[in-house]
Coordinates of C-alpha atoms (C1' of nucleotides) in Angstrom, one line a residue:
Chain T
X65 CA 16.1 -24.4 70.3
X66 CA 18.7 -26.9 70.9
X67 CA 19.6 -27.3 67.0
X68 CA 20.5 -24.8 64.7
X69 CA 16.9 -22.8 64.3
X70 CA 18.2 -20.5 61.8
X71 CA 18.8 -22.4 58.2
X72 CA 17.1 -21.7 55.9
X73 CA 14.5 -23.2 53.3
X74 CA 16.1 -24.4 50.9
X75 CA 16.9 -27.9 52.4
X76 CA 13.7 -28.1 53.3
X77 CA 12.1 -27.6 50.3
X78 CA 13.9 -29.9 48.6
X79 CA 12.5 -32.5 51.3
X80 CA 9.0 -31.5 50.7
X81 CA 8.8 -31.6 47.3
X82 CA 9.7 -35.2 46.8
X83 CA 10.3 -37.1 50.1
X84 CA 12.0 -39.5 49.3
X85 CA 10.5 -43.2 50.6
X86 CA 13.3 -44.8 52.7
X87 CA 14.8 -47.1 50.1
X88 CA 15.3 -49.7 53.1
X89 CA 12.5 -49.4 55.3
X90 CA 13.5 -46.9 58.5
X91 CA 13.1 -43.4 58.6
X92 CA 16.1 -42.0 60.4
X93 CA 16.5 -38.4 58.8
X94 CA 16.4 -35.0 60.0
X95 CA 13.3 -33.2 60.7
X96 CA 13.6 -29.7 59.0
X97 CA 12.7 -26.6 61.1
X98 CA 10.7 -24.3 59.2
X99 CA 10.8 -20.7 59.8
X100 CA 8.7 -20.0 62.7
X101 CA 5.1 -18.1 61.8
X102 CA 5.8 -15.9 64.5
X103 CA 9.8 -14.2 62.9
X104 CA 8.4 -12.2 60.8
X105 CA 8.9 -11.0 58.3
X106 CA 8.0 -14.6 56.3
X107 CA 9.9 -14.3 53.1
X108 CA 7.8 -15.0 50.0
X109 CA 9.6 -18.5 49.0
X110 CA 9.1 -19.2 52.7
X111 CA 5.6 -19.0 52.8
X112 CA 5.5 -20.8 49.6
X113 CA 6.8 -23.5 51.0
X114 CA 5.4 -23.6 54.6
X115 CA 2.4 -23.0 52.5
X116 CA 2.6 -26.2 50.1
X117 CA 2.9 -28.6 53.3
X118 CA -0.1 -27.0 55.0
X119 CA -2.0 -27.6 51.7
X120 CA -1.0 -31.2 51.7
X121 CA -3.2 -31.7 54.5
X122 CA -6.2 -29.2 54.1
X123 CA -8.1 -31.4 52.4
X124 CA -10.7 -33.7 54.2
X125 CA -9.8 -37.1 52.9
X126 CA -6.3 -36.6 54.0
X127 CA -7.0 -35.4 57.0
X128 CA -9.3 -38.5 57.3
X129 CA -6.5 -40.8 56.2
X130 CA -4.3 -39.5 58.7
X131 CA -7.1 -40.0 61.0
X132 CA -7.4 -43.7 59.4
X133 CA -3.9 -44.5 59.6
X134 CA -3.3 -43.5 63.4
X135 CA -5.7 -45.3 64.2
X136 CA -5.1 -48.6 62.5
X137 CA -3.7 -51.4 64.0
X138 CA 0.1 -51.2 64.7
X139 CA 0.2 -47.7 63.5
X140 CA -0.1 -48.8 59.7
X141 CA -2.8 -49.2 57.0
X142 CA -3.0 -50.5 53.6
X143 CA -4.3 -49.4 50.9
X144 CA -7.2 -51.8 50.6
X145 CA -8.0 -51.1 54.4
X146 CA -8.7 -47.5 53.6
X147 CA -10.7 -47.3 50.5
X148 CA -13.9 -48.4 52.0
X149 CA -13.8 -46.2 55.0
X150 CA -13.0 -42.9 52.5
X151 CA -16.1 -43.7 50.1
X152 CA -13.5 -43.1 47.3
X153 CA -11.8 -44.9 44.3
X154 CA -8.5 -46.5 44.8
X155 CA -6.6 -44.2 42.8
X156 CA -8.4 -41.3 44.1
X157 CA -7.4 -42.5 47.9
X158 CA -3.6 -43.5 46.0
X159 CA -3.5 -40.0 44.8
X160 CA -3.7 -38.7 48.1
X161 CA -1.8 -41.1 50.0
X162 CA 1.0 -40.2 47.5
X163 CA 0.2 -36.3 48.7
X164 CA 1.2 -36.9 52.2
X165 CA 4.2 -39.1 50.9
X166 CA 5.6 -36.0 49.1
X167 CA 4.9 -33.8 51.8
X168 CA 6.1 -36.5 54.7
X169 CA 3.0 -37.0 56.8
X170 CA 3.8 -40.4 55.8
X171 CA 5.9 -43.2 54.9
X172 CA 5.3 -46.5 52.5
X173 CA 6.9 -49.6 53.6
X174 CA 6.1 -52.7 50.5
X175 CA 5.5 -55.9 52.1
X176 CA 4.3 -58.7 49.3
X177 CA 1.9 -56.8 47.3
X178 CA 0.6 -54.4 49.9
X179 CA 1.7 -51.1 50.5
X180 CA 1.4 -50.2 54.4
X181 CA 1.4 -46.4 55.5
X182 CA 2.4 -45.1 58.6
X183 CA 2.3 -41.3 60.0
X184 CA 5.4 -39.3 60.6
X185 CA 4.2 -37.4 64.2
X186 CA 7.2 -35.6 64.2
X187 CA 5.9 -34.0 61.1
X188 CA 2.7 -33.1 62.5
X189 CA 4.2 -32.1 65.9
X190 CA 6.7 -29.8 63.9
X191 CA 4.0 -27.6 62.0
X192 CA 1.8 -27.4 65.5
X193 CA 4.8 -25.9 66.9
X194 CA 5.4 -24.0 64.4
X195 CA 2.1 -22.2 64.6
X196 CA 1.8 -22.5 68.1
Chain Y
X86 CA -8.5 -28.1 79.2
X87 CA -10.5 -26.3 81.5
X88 CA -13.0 -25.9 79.2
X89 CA -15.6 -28.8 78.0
X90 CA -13.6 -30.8 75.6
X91 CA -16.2 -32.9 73.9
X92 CA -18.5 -30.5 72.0
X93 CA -19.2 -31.6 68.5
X94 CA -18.2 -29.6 65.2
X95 CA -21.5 -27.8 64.7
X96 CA -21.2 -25.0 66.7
X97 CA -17.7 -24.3 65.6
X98 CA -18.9 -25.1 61.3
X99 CA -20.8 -21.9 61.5
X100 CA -18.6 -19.6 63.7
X101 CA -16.0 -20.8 60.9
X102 CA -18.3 -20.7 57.5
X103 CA -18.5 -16.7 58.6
X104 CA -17.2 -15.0 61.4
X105 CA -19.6 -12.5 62.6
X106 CA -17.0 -9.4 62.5
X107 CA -17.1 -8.2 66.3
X108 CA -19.6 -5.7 65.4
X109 CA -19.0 -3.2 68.1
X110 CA -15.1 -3.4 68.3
X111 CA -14.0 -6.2 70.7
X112 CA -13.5 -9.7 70.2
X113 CA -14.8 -11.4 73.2
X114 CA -15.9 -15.3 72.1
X115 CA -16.0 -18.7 72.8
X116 CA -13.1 -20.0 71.1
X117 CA -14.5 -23.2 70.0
X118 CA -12.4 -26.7 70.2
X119 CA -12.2 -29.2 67.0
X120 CA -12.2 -32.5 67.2
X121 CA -8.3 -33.5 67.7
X122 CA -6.9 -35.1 65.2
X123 CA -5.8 -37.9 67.1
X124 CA -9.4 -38.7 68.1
X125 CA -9.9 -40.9 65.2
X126 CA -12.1 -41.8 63.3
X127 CA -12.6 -38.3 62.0
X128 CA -15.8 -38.0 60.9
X129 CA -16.3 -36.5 57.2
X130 CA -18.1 -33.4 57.9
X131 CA -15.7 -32.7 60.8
X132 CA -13.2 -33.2 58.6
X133 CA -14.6 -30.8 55.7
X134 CA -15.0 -27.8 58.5
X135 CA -11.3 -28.5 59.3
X136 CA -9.6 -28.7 56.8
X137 CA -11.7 -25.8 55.6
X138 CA -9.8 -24.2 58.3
X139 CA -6.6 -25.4 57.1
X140 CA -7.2 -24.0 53.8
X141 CA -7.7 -20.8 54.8
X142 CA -4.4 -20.6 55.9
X143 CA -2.5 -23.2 53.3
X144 CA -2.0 -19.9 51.1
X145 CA 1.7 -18.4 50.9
X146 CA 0.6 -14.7 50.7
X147 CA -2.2 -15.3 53.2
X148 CA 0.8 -16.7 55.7
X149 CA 2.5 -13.1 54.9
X150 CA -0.2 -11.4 55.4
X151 CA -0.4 -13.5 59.4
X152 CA 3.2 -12.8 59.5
X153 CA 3.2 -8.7 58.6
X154 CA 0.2 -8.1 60.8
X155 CA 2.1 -9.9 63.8
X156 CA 5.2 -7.8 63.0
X157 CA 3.1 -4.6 62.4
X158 CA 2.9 -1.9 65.4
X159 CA 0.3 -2.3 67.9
X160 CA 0.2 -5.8 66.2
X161 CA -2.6 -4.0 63.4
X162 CA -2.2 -3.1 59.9
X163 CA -4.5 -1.2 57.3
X164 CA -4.8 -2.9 54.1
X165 CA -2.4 -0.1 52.7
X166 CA 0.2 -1.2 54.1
X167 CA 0.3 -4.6 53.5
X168 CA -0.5 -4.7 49.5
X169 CA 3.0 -3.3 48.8
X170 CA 4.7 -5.7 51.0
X171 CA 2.7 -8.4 49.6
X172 CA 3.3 -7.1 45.7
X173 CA -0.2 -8.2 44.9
X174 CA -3.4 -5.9 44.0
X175 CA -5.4 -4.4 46.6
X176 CA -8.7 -6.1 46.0
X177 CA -6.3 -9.3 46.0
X178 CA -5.3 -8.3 49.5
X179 CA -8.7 -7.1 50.4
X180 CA -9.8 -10.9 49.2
X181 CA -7.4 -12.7 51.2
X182 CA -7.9 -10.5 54.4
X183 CA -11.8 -11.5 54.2
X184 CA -10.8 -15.1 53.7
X185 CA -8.7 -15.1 57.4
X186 CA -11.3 -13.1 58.8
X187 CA -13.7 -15.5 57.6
X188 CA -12.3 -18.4 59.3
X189 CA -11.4 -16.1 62.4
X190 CA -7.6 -15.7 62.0
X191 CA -7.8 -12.0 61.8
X192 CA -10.5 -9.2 63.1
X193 CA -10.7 -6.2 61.5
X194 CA -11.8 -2.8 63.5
X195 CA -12.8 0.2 61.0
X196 CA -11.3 3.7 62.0
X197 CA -12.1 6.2 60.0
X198 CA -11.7 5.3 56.5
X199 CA -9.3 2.6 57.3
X200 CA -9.6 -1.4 58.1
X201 CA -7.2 -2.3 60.7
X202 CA -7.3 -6.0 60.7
X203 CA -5.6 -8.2 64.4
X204 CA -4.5 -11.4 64.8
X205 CA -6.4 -14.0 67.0
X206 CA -3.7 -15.5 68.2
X207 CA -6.1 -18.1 70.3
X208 CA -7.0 -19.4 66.7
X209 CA -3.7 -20.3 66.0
X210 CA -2.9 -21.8 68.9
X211 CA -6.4 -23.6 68.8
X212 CA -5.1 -24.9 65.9
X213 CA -1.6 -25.9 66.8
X214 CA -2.9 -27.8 69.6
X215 CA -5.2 -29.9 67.2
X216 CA -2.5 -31.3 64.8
X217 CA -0.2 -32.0 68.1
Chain C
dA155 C1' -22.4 19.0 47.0
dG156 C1' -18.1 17.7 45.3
dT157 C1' -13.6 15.6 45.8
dT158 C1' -10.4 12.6 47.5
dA159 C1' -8.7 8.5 49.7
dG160 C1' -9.1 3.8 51.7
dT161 C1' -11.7 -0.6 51.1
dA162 C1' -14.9 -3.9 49.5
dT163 C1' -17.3 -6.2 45.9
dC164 C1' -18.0 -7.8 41.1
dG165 C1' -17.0 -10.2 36.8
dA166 C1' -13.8 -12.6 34.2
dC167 C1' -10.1 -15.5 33.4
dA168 C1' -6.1 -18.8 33.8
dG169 C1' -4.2 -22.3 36.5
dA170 C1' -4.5 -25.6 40.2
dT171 C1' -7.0 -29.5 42.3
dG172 C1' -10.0 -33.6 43.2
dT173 C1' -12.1 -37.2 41.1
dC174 C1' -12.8 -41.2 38.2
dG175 C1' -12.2 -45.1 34.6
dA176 C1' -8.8 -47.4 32.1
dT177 C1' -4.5 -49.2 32.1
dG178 C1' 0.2 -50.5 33.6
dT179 C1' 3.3 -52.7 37.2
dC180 C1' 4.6 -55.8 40.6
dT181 C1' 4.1 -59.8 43.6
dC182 C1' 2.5 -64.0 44.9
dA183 C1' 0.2 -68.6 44.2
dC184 C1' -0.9 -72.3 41.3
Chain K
dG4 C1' 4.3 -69.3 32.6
dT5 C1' -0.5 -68.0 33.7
dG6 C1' -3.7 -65.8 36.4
dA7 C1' -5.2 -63.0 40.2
dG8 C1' -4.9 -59.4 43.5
dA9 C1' -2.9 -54.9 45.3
dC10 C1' -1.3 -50.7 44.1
dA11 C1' 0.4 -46.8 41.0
dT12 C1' 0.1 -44.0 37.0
dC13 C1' -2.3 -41.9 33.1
dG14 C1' -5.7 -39.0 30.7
dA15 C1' -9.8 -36.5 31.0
dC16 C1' -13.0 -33.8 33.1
dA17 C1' -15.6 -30.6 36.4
dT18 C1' -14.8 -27.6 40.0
dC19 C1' -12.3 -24.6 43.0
dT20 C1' -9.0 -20.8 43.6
dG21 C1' -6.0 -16.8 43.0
dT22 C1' -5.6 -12.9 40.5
dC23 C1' -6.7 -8.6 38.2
dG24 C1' -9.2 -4.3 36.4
dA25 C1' -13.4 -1.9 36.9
dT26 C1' -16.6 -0.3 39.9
dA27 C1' -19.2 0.6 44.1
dC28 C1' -19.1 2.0 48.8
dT29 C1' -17.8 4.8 52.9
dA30 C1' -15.7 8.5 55.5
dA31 C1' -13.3 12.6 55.9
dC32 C1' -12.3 17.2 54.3
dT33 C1' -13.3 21.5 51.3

DNA sequence: AGTTAGTATCGACAGATGTCGATGTCTCAC
DNA sequence: GTGAGACATCGACATCTGTCGATACTAACT
């Protein structure tokens, strides 16, 4: 309530679409507030979007990476680390890693040849509220 | 909180697989607590029945639909009013209203010749909770 | 009974989605 | 530079999902 609750979509959608990685490492960037469920009426390209990020994590090996990922030691998982526990390929569990990257559940961070994943809880905390 | 915390996903996969419609009129039920999220490591089949939930509301005109019901008077609506809001077909309306009521989001109350269909606002917030 | 109106179900179809093997890209060690 | 390992991307495929028109069902009203 404290920041501007009335903007509209269209920033955020362009955030969920493609989020981008941070280039340098840190993520320091606004968390976008979607239009609450609850102020209705929900405009069609609203729900589309509110929508496409909720989709990003109803699936079960998402949710299970998410689940994966918290879990981890220091907050972070690579790739390798999370194949095994998933029963799935590694591009199947890439492919869904890279989901939640678009969507900004998570964020990569490249260190040597591993790629290390962490959650974004602001992003999770923001859709609770948002249904709550 | 006040209520036992630790019950497994069992119960809760068939209340969600079909929602016995309150045959008599009321809705008066256990609402039935998921695993958190946070609680890791999510198991797979918990996280099949939970993201089945999620699915069930990862759909842009079944977030309308939540939305226009809230909004509605007496917090009900027919299915006649909502397909021309929605600018779908009825029997896709009809589809997506058994698809809520299936995982529990809605209940629907027959009068007369028409369906009204309710939120559940519990299940919502049961959900909200979960991903916070 | 017949008619009308509101919903639900059915069958079909196009498009989206999850999955994999094969392959490409990048980084490090030798 | 060569090779090996970690990860991403590509192409293909089967399945799931949203959508509609047609039709069946149910309740009220003549």
């Amino acid at each position: 309530m404290s920041m501007s609750h009335s903007g509209r979509m269209d920033a955020v959608a362009t955030t969920v679409q493609r989020y981008s990685p941070p280039t340098s490492g840190q993520e320091a960037r606004e968390e976008p507030c979607w239009p609450a469920l609850s102020e209705a009426p929900l405009r069609r390209d609203d729900a589309e979007t509110l929508a496409g990020v909720l989709r990003a994590i109803a699936d079960p090996a998402r949710l299970q990476l998410i689940s994966l990922i918290q879990a981890a030691r220091g907050g972070e998982a690579c790739v390798c680390d999370l194949v095994a526990p998933l029963g799935l390929s590694q591009p199947t569990v890439s492919h869904h890693l890279k989901v939640l990257l678009d969507a900004g559940f998570v964020t990569r961070c490249r260190r040597g040849s591993w790629a290390y994943y962490r959650l974004v809880p602001e992003r999770l905390a923001a859709l609770a509220q948002l249904l709550a």
